XYZ file of C-alpha atoms in Angstrom:
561
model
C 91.786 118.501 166.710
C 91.293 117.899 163.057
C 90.509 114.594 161.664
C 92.945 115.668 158.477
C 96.115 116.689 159.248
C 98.599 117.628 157.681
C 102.709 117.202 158.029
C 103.696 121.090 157.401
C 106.640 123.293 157.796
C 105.357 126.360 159.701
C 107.743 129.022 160.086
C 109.255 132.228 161.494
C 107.699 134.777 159.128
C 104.495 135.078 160.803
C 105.481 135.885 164.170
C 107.897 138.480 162.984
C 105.536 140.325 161.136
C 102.964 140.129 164.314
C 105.333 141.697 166.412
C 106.106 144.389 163.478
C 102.746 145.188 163.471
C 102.876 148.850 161.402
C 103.273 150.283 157.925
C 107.014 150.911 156.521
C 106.566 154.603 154.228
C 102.907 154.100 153.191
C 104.636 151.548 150.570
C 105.558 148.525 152.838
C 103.780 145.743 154.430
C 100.398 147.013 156.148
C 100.043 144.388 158.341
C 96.858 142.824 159.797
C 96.975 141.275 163.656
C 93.776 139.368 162.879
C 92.489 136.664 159.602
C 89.967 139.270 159.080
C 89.520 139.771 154.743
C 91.463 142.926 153.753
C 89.498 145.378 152.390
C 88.354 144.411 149.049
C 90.117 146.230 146.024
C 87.689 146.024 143.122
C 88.516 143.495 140.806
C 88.568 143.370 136.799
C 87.442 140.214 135.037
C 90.502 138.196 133.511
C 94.206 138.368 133.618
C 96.344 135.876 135.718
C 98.736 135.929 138.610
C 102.029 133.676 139.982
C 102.193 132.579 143.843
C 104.795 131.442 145.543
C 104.224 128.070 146.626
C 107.268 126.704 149.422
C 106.481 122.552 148.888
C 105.555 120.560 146.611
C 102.951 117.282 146.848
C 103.901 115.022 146.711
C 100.627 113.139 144.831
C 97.303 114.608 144.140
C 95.827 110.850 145.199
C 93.920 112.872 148.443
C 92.866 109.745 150.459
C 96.046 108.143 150.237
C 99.023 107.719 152.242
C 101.445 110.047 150.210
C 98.891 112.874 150.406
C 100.988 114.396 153.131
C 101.663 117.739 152.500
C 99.448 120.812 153.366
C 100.482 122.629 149.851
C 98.699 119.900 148.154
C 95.297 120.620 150.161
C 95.940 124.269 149.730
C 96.675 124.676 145.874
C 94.874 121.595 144.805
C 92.949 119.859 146.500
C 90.613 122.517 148.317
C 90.158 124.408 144.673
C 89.114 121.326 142.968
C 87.301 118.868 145.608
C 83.377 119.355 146.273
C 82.743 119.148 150.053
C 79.631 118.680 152.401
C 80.750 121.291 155.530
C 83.266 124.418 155.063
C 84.335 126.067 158.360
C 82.690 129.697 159.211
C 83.418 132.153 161.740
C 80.387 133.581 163.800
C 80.808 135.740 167.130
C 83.967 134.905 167.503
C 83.381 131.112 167.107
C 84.402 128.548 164.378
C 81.699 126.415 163.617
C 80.622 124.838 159.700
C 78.135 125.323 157.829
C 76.582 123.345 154.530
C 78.184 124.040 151.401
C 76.149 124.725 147.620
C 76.824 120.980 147.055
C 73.563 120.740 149.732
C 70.548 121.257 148.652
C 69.856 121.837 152.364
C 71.290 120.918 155.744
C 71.890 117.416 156.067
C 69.186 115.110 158.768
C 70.649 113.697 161.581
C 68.497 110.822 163.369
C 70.185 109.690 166.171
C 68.803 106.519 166.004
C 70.174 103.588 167.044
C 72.120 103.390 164.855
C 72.133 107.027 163.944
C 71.799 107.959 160.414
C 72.429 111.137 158.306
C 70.843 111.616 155.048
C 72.492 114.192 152.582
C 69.831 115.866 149.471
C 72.388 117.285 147.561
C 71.889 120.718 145.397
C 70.041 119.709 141.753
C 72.491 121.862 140.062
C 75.907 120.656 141.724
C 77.942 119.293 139.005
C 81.014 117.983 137.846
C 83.195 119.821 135.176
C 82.147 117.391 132.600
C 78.406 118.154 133.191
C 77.535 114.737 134.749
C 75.552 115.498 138.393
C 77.232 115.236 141.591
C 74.934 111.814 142.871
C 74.485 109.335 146.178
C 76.550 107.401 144.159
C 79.795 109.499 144.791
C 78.733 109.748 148.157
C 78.733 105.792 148.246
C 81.967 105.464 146.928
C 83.896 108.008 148.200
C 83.031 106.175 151.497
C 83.525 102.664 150.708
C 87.007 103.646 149.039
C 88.479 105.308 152.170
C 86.787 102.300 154.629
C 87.892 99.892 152.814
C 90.707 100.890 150.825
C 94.016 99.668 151.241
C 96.242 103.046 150.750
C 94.201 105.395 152.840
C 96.057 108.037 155.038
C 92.734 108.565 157.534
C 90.224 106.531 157.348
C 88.870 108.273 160.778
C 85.005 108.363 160.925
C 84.656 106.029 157.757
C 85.383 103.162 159.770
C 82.069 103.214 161.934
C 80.110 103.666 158.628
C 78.287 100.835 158.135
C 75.999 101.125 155.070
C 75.559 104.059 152.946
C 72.060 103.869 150.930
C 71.025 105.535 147.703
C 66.885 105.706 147.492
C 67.559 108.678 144.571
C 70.462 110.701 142.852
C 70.446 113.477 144.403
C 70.107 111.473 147.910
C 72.256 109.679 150.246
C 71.258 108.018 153.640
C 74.880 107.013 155.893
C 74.079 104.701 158.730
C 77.002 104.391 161.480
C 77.720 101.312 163.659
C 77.886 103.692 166.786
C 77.370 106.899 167.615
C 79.560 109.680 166.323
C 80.352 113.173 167.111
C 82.442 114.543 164.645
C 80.050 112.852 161.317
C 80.535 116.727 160.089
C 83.975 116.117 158.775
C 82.970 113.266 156.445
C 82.892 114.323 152.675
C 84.263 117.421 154.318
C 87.746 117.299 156.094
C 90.085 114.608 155.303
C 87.741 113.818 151.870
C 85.722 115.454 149.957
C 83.746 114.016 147.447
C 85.070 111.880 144.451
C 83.588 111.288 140.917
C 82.229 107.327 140.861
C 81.447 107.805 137.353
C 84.995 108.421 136.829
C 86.740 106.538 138.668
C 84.972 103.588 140.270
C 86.117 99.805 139.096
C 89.497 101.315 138.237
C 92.850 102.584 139.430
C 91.865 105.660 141.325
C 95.947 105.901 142.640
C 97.070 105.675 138.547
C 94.053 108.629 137.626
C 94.445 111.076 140.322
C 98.344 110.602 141.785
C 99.253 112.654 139.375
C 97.038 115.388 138.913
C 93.135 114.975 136.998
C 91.467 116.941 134.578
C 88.246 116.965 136.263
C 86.694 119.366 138.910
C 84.358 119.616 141.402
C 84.650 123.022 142.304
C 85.505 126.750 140.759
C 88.805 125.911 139.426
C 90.165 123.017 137.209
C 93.479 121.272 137.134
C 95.383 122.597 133.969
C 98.685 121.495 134.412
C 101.138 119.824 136.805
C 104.968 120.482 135.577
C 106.731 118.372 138.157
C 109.358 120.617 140.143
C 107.891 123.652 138.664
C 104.429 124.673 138.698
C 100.894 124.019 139.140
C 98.502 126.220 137.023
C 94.433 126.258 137.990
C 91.985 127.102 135.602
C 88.561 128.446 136.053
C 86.044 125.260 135.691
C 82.950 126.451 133.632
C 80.541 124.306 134.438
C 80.614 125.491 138.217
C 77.332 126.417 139.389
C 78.628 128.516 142.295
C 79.962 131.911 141.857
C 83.204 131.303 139.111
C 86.608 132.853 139.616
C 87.534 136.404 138.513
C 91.037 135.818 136.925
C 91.246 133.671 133.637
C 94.988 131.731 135.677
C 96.360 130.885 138.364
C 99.869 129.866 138.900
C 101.468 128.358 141.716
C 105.481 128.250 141.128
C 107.146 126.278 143.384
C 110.019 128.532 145.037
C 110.849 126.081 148.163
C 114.414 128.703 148.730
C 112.858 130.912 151.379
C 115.869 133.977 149.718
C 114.424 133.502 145.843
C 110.860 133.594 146.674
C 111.480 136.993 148.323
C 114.181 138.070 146.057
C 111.126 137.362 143.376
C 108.169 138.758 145.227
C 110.322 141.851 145.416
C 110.518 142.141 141.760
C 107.248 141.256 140.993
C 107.867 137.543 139.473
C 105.474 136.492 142.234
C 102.713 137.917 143.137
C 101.377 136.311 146.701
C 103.419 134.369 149.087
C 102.238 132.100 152.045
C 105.992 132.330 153.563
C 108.004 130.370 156.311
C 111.099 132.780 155.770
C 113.972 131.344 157.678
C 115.778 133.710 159.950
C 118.222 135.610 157.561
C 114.789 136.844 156.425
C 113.325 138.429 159.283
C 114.786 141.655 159.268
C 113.666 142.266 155.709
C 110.384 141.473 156.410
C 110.494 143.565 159.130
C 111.231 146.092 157.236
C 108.470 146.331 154.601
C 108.149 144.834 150.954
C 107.488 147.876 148.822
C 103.619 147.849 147.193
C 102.363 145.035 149.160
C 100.246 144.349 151.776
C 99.672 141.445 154.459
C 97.199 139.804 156.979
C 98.610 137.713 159.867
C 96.612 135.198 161.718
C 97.340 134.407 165.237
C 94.458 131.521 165.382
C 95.862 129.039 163.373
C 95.928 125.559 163.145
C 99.476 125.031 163.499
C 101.161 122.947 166.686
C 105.507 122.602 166.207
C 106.116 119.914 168.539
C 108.924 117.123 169.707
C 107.498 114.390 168.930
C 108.967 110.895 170.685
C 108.508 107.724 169.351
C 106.648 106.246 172.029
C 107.578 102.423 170.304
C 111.598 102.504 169.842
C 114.115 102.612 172.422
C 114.980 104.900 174.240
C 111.038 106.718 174.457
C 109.489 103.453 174.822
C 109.588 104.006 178.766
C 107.052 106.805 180.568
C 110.239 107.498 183.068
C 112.282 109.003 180.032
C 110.310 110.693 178.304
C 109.656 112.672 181.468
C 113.086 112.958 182.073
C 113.808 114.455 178.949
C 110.803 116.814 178.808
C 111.853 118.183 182.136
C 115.305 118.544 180.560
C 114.332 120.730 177.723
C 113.600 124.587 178.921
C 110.947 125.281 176.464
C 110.674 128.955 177.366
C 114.275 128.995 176.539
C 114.006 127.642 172.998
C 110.943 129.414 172.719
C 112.714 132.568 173.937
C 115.688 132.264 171.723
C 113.867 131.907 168.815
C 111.215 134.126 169.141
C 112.213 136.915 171.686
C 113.162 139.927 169.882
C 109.489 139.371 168.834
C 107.752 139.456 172.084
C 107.214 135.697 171.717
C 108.118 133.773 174.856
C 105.633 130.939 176.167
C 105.428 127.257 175.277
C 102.410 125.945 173.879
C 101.038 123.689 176.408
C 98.389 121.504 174.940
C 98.099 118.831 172.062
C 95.187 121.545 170.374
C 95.801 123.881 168.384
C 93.750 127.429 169.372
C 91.698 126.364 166.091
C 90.199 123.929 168.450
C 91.509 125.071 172.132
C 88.126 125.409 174.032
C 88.422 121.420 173.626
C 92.388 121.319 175.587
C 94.005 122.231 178.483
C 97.486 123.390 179.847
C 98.549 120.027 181.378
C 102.023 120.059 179.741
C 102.809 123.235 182.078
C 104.131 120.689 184.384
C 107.141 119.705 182.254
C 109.630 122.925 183.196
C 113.788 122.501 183.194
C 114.482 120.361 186.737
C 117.988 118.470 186.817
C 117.138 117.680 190.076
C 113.833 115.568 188.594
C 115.737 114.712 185.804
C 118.052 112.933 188.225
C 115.491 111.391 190.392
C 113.575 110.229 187.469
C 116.953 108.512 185.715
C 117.815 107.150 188.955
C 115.069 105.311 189.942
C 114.919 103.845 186.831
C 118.568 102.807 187.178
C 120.241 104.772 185.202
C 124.074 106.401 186.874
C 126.018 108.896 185.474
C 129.358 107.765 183.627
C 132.976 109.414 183.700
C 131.827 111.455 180.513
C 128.263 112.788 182.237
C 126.148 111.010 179.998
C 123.604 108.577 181.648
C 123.796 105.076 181.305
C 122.315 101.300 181.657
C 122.830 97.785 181.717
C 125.501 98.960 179.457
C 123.138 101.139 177.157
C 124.046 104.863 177.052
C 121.426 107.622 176.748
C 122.064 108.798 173.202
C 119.354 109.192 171.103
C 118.836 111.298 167.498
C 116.504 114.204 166.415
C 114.951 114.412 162.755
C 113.666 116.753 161.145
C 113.731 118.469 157.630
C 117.372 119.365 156.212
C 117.284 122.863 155.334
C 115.357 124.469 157.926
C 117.590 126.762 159.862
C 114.944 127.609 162.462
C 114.363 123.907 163.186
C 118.190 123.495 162.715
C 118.802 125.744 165.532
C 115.829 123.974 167.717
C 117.920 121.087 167.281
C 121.188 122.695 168.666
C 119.563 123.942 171.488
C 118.393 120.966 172.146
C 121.386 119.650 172.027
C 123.040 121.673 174.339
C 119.880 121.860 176.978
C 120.285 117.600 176.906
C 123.470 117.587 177.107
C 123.625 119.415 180.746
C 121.108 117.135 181.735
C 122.968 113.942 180.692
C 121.902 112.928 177.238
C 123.715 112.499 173.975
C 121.426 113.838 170.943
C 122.653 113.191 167.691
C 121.080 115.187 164.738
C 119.631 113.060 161.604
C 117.736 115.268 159.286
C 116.562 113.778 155.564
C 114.343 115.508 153.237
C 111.041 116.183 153.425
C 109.835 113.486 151.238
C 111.857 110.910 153.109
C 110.881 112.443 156.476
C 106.712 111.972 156.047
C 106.618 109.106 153.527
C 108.908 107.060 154.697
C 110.871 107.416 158.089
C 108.121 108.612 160.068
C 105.382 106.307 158.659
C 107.318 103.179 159.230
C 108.614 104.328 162.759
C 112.480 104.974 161.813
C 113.522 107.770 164.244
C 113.684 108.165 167.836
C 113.063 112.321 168.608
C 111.455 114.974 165.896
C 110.451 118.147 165.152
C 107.796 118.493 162.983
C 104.492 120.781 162.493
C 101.059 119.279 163.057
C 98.279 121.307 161.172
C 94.340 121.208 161.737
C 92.321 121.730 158.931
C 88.760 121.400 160.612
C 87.095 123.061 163.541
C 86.186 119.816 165.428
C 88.547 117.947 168.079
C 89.062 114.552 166.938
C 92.480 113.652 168.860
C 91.669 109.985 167.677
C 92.915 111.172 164.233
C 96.684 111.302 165.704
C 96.780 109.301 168.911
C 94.805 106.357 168.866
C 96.518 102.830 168.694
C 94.399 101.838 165.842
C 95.853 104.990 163.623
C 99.453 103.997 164.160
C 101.118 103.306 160.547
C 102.132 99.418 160.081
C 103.192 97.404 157.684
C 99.872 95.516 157.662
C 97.371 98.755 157.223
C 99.925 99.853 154.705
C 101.769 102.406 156.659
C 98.248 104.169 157.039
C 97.364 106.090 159.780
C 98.718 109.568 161.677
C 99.726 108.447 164.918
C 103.306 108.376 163.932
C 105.021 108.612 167.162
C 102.983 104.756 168.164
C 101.367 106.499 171.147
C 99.519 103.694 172.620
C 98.700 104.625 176.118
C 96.318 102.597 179.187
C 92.761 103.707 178.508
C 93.418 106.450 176.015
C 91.422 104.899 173.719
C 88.934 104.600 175.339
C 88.406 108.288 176.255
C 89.237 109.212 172.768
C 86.075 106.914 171.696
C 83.979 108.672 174.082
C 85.172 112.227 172.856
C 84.522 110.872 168.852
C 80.744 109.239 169.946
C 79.091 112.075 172.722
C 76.888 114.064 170.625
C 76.267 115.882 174.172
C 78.768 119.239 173.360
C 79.784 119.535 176.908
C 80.368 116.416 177.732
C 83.269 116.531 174.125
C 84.756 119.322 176.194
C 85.655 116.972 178.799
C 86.557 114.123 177.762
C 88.799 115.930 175.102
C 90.771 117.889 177.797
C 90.767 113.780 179.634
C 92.571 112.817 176.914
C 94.346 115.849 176.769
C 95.511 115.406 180.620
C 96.187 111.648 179.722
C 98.886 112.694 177.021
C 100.641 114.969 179.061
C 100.994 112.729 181.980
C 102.816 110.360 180.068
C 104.749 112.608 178.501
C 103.733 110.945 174.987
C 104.606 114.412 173.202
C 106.343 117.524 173.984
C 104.574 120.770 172.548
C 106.934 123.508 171.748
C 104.820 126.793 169.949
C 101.678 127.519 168.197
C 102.903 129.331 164.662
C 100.718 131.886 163.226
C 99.511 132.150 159.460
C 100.642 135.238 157.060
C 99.550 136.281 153.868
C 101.445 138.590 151.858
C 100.353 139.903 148.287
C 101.515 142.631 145.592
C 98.981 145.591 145.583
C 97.852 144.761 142.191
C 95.625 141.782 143.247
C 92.321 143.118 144.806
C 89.627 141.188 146.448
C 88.667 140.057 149.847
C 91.896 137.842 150.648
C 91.842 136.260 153.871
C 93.583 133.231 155.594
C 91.485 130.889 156.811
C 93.707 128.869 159.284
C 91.448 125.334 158.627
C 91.247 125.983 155.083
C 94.375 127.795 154.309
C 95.150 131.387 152.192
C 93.337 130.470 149.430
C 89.905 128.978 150.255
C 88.204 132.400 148.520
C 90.677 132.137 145.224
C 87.684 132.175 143.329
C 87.471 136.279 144.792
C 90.406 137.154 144.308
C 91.377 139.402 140.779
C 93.435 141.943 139.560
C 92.687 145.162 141.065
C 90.642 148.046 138.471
């Protein structure tokens, strides 16, 4: 799993246009069963387009804690941000490769200690001309170690010098071992500007949006609640984007944004359409075209919050996850669309080689459910609802308001726990309240919620390891928001992060994997496909890239000739 994740809200669309897989009239939506680039339209030089974008960021401040939401890495962040390693897809495999901001491939001694050194590209540049240095290196890494708002700081932490012999070369020596050194400067960080921004407020320069750019486009404007708008950067050195605008309006009501891709207000949507949509984008969108990808990064799961009351004990978790028939949910939600199994892993198939199918062993079982609760001492009151020491078993499920599909998870839910014995009461906020606030600081019991990979390479310790649990003391840092803090997890999750040996990752990934499941510390529900749609009039070689999201190859994309 990714060391950057994401909190997203991964919807419906994509599976229904999956299992629609055909072309309405030679007009509608061609659709794509793979994240293959659609055949490239040739493109003109100039004009501008408008895309939908469902969520707003909530900061543009990347290594800090309110850098939450996965339309901030997509329309911002990956446009702007120089990185080390971008993911690639070769026979069939996602591996990474070296960006132009390498000169070559960075050196790997493994020491001990191991080192890497990075010779970075003589004509890599920032927007205002000033060369990309060692020096950004070295403080893009000491501001993440040893900053005190920093979301991940995964990796960082076993860095224990970086050295800079020459500009254009930096030399990062790590306490330990590690596997996954790839993802730094890469995944949950790029690079940063020192000469811009070290010795002062990086959270007051950058939380807002910046001016400044490390890659093909530039920042233009940030219209709170309406719009983002990318411009192309002209002192790029790589290849610079075809169209002279970009525009990303922010249409979070799933009706409007279709009402206006329709009509032509928008011209490319990333969509979680709720289900009122479905049948209309079953149906076809006249003059456009789509790509669906089924290998995303996406996990929906029910999360528990192994630290509160009533999912601080192993016994009821399990007796909840064998109350909840998955398939069902899965079924009801997703059946007319040929859409029926559980996920049943904590990876994502971005990274699955490294999981397993452990969580197969939760299926519906009153009759465990009632051994379980029992032996726990738990009895049944007048009203069916299990109780103890004068405690009943009612417990509340958050998510975002507004969602039907995860509305409707919720009711299910509700019903399914109910037979069993449980009270669930529903306590949806907002999505801003939800990620930077209730979950970071532990206030909720049961949620739904999206987990979403953004680099090829399993690094579970991202999510799950007691040292990335948010607290008041690390400044609500950290992504292991359900407090999962499980005998010996650790240290398999330290072995997986510091074997370089490939196979050996494998195995102590799907350990940790295994270790998860047995204690019930999660509850994975579905893996959610990605879909791209777009008007006809926009040519190029769009394709979703499920780490780096629909528009990673912006810079390609132009208005059709």
């Amino acid at each position: 799993m990714s060391t950057r994740f994401r909190l997203g809200a991964m919807g419906l669309a994509a599976l229904a246009l999956l299992a629609a897989s055909c072309t309405s009239g030679g007009t509608g939506t061609a659709l794509k069963s793979d994240a293959r680039p659609a055949a490239a339209a040739p493109v003109r030089q100039g004009g501008s387009i408008v895309i939908g974008a469902e969520q707003e960021p909530d900061c543009t401040d990347w290594i800090a804690s309110c850098a939450t939401s996965i339309w901030g890495t997509w329309i911002m962040d990956i446009p702007t941000i120089p990185r080390v390693f971008e993911p690639r897809k070769a026979d069939g495999t996602w591996g990474l490769a070296a960006t132009n901001v390498m000169a070559s491939e960075p050196e790997v001694a493994a020491g001990p200690p191991q080192k890497v050194t990075y010779r970075i590209n003589p004509a890599a540049v920032w927007s205002d001309g000033e060369p990309i240095t060692s020096e950004d290196f070295a403080y893009t890494a000491l501001a993440i170690r040893d900053g005190k708002d920093v979301l991940n700081r995964t990796g960082y932490s076993h860095v224990t010098k970086i050295d800079t012999p020459g500009p254009k070369t930096a030399v990062v020596t790590f306490d330990a071992p590690y596997a996954n050194w790839k993802g730094l400067f890469s995944d949950s960080s790029g690079l940063l500007p020192s000469h811009l921004l070290k010795g002062k407020d990086r959270s007051a320069l950058m939380k807002d949006g910046y001016t400044w750019s490390g890659g093909p486009w530039k920042i233009e404007s940030w219209t709170k609640g309406v719009s983002v708008v990318l411009v192309p950067n002209a002192n790029y050195w790589g290849d610079k984007p075809k169209l002279d605008k970009v525009t990303f309006q922010f249409t979070a009501d799933t009706a409007a944004a279709f009402q206006a891709f329709k009509t032509g207000q928008l011209d490319a949507l990333y969509p979680t359409p709720q289900l009122d949509s479905i049948d209309q984008i079953k149906s076809g969108l006249p003059n456009a075209s789509s790509i669906v990808d089924p290998e995303s990064g996406n996990l929906e799961a029910i999360w528990f919050n192994n630290a509160k009351a009533p999912f601080d004990s192993v016994t009821f978790r399990k007796a909840v996850s064998h109350a909840i028939d998955r398939k069902a949910v899965v079924t009801r939600l997703y059946g007319a669309l040929g859409v029926n199994e559980p996920a049943q892993s904590a990876h994502t198939p971005l990274v699955g080689r490294y999981g397993g199918s452990d969580f197969a062993q939760y299926t519906p079982d009153l009759a465990k459910v009632d051994s379980l609760m029992r032996g726990d001492g738990w009895a049944k009151g007048s009203d069916g609802i299990w109780a103890k020491a004068g405690n009943r078993a009612t417990f509340s499920v958050s998510t975002m308001t507004g969602n039907k599909r995860r509305e409707l998870t919720e009711q299910i839910l509700q019903e399914q726990l109910r037979a069993a014995g449980f009270e669930v009461k529903i306590d949806n906020t907002s999505a801003t309240d939800l990620f930077a606030s209730k979950l970071p600081k532990g206030d909720f019991q049961m949620g739904l919620w999206t987990l979403v990979d953004t680099f090829p390479q399993p690094s579970l310790e991202a999510s799950f390891s007691s040292s990335a649990v948010p607290t008041e003391d690390n400044g609500y840092s950290g992504l292991n928001m359900s407090r999962i803090d499980l005998p010996g997890l650790d240290k398999v999750l330290d072995t997986a992060a510091s074997s370089l040996d490939e196979a050996r990752r494998v195995d102590v990934s799907r350990q940790a994997d295994k270790l998860l499941a047995d204690s019930a510390a999660l509850l994975p529900l579905d893996v959610i496909p990605n879909i791209l749609l777009w008007n006809n009039k926009i040519g190029g070689p769009l394709a979703i890239d499920p780490a780096r999201g629909p528009f990673w190859n912006l810079a390609q994309w132009g208005l059709a000739s």
